[in-house]
XYZ file of C-alpha atoms in Angstrom:
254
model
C 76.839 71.261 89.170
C 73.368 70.139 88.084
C 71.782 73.335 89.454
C 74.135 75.572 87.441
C 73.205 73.622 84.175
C 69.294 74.135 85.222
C 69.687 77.703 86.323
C 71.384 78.454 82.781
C 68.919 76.795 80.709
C 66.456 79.191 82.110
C 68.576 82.136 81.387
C 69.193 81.162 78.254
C 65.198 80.414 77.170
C 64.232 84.011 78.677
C 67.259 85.967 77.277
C 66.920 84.196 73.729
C 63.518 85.092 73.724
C 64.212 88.630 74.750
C 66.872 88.975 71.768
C 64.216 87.428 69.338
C 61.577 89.902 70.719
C 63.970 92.893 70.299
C 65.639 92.137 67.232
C 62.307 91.249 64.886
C 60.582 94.459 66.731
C 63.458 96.729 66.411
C 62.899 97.560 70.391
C 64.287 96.851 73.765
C 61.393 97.577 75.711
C 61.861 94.750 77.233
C 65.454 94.277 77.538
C 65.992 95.096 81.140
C 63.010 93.742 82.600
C 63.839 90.746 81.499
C 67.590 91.170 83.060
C 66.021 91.728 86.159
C 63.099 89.310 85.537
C 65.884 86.285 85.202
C 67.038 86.845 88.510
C 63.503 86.382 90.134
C 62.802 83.222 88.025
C 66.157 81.124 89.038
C 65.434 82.218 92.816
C 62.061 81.647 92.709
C 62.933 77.966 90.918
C 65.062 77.300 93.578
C 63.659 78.483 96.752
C 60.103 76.990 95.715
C 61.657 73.438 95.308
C 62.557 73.868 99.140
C 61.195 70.909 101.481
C 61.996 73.010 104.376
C 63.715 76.078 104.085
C 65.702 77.854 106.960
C 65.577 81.723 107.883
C 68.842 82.583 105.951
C 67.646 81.217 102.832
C 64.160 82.741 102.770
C 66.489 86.234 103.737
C 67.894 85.571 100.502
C 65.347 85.031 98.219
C 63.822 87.736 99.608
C 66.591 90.203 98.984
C 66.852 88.831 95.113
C 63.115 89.371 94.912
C 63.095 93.097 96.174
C 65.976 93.773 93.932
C 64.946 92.202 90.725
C 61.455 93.698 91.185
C 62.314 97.041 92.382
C 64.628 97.185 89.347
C 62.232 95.502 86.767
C 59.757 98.145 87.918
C 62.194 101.112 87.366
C 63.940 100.198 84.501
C 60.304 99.187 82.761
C 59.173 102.820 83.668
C 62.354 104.570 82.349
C 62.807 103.184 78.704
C 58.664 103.667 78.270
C 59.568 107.532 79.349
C 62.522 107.597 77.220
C 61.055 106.427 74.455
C 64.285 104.515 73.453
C 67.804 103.532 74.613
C 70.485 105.228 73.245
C 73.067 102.090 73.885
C 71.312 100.118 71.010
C 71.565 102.628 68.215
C 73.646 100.478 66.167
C 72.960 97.519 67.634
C 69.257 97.031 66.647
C 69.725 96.169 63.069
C 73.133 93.885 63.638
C 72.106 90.313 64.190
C 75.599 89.724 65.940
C 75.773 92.930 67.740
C 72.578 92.494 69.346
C 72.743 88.738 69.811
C 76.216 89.627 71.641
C 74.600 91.541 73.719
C 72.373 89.225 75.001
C 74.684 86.430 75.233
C 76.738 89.251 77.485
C 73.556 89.878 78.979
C 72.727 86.287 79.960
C 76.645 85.568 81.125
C 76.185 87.984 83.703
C 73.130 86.804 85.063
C 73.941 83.268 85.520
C 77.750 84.831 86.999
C 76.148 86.884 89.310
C 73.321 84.269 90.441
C 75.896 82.101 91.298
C 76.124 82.600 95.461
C 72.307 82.286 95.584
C 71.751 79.208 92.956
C 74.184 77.440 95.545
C 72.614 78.207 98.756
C 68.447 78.382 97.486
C 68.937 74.608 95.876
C 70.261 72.537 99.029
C 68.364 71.609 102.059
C 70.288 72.984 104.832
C 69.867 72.117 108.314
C 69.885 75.043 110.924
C 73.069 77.117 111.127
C 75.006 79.878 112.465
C 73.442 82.284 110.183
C 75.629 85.425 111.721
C 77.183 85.290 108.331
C 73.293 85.973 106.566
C 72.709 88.913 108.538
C 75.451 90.674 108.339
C 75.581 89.979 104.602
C 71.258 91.220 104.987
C 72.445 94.576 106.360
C 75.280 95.214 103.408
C 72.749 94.559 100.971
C 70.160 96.978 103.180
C 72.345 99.837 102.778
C 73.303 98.918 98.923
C 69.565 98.614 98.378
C 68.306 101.637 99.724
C 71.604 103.557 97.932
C 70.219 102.530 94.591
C 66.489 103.041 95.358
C 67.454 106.373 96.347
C 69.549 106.947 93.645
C 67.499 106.208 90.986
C 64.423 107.909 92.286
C 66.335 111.023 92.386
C 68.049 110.450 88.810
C 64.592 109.739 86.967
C 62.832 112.833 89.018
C 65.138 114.655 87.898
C 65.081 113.844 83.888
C 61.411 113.726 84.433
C 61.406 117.511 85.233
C 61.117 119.748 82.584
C 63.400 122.099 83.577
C 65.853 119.910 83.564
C 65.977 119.033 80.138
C 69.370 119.064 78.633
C 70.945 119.866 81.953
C 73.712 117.301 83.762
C 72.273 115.576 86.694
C 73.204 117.471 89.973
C 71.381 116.987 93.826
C 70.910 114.754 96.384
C 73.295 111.738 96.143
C 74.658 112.504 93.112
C 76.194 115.507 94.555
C 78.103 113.355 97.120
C 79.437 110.706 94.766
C 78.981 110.647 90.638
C 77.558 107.043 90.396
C 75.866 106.279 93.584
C 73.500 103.961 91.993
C 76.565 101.507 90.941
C 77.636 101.887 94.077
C 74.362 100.732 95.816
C 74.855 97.958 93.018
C 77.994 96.824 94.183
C 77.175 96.907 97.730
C 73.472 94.377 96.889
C 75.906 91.856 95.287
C 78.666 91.783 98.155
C 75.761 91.340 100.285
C 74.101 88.575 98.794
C 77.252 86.909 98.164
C 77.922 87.429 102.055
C 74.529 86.211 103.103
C 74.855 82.927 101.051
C 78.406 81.913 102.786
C 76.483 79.602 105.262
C 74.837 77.493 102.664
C 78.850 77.478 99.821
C 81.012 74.837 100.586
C 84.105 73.753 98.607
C 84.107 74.053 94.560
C 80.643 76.733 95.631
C 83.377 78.790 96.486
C 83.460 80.387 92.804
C 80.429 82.388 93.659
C 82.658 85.223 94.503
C 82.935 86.038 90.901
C 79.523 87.249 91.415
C 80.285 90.219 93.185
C 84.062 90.597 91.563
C 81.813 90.204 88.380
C 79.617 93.414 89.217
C 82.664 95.637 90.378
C 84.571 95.166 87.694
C 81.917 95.483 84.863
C 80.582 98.700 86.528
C 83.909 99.955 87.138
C 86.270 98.695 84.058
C 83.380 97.924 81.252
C 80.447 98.661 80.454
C 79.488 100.928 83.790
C 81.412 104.078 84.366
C 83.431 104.226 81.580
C 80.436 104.187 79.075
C 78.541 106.515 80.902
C 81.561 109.096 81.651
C 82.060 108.905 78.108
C 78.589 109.717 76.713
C 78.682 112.868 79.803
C 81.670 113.931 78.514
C 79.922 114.324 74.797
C 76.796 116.097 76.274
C 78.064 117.882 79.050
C 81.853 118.513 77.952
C 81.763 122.149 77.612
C 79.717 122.864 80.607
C 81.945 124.521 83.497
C 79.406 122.887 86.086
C 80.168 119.469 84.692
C 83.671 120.185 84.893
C 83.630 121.137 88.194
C 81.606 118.162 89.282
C 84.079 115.368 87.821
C 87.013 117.298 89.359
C 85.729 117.682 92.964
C 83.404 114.741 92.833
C 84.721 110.925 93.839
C 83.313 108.168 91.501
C 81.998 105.834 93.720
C 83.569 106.197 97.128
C 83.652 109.488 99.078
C 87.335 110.857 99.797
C 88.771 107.416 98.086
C 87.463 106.757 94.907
């Protein structure tokens, strides 16, 4: 499991600079680009070290690189419009709170990383790579979801018109958190795409997308965000509406 041991010593350097950064500046600026940044870094460290690299694993790295830097991109934008993040209130000025949150933080990365730090650090020889596209389409669909999503979410906040008003239109009318969703649906398909290049113990990168579900789900996802709508939005018979005829994640089911 040498490549797990590298993979995590990057994680840890960038993240433990990134709590250092935030915690002496009293910012997280640049806490979720460098969430998303991590994710380009072990890929690119693993795909680069490639002697000769096969279709399915240049698929992958490319779907970890339009993820992480579609993501970095928004997520950069969003806190420098927002000014601040509202999660870290009482965080900044806790050495442990914050530095929990990183170590959180950097857990997850190296969890979800898992499929791809397998298949990106082997030489494989040409296979059956049915497996890789079907896992390539899955992550299409999740990718364009979130995209979508969060263009429509941060047009929306950016709109003055808006402001102080619950977040209604497009794909947000059709499920509350279609951007988790999307999520969700990048990870199963990365984890899907990698399945030609796992073999025996590799098999634990499944947590990575088990990982996702359940934090969005169960954690630190909906159940965060439901809670802070509920204290902004509570009283609004719009809102209430929405949660009661609106699914979470999955039309009709969820």
């Amino acid at each position: 499991m040498r490549d797990i041991a590298e993979a995590a010593i990057i994680i840890v350097v960038m993240n433990g600079l990134g709590f250092l950064w935030a915690f002496t500046r009293k910012t997280e600026s640049l806490t979720d680009l460098i969430y998303s940044l991590s994710f380009l870094v072990v890929a690119a460290w693993g795909y680069f070290r490639l002697t000769e690299v096969d279709w399915g694993q240049g698929m992958v790295f490319g779907m970890v690189t339009l993820w992480a830097g579609r993501l970095g991109i928004y997520l950069f934008r969003r806190i420098h419009a927002m000014g601040k993040d509202d999660r870290f209130d009482e965080m900044r000025e806790s050495l442990t709170s914050l530095g929990g949150f990183w170590f959180f933080q950097a857990l997850t990365i190296l969890i979800v990383s898992l499929p791809f730090i397998f298949y990106l650090n082997r030489g494989l020889p040409p296979e059956n790579l049915t497996l890789t596209y079907v896992g390539t389409g899955i992550w299409l669909v999740g990718f364009v979801l979130e995209t979508v999503a969060d263009f429509q979410k941060f047009s929306f906040k950016q709109n003055p018109a808006n402001k102080g008003k619950f977040m209604r239109g497009g794909l947000w009318d059709v499920v509350q958190h279609p951007n988790y969703l999307g999520e969700m649906l990048v990870w199963i398909g990365v984890f899907i795409a990698c399945l030609p290049g796992i073999r025996g113990p590799e098999w634990i990168g499944i947590l990575s997308p088990l990982w996702v579900i359940v934090i969005l789900i169960f954690v630190s996802g909906i159940p965060m965000l439901q809670e802070s709508w509920s204290e902004k939005y509570g009283d609004d018979p719009e809102f209430q509406k929405h949660q009661k005829n609106t699914s979470k994640l999955i039309p009709y089911i969820y």
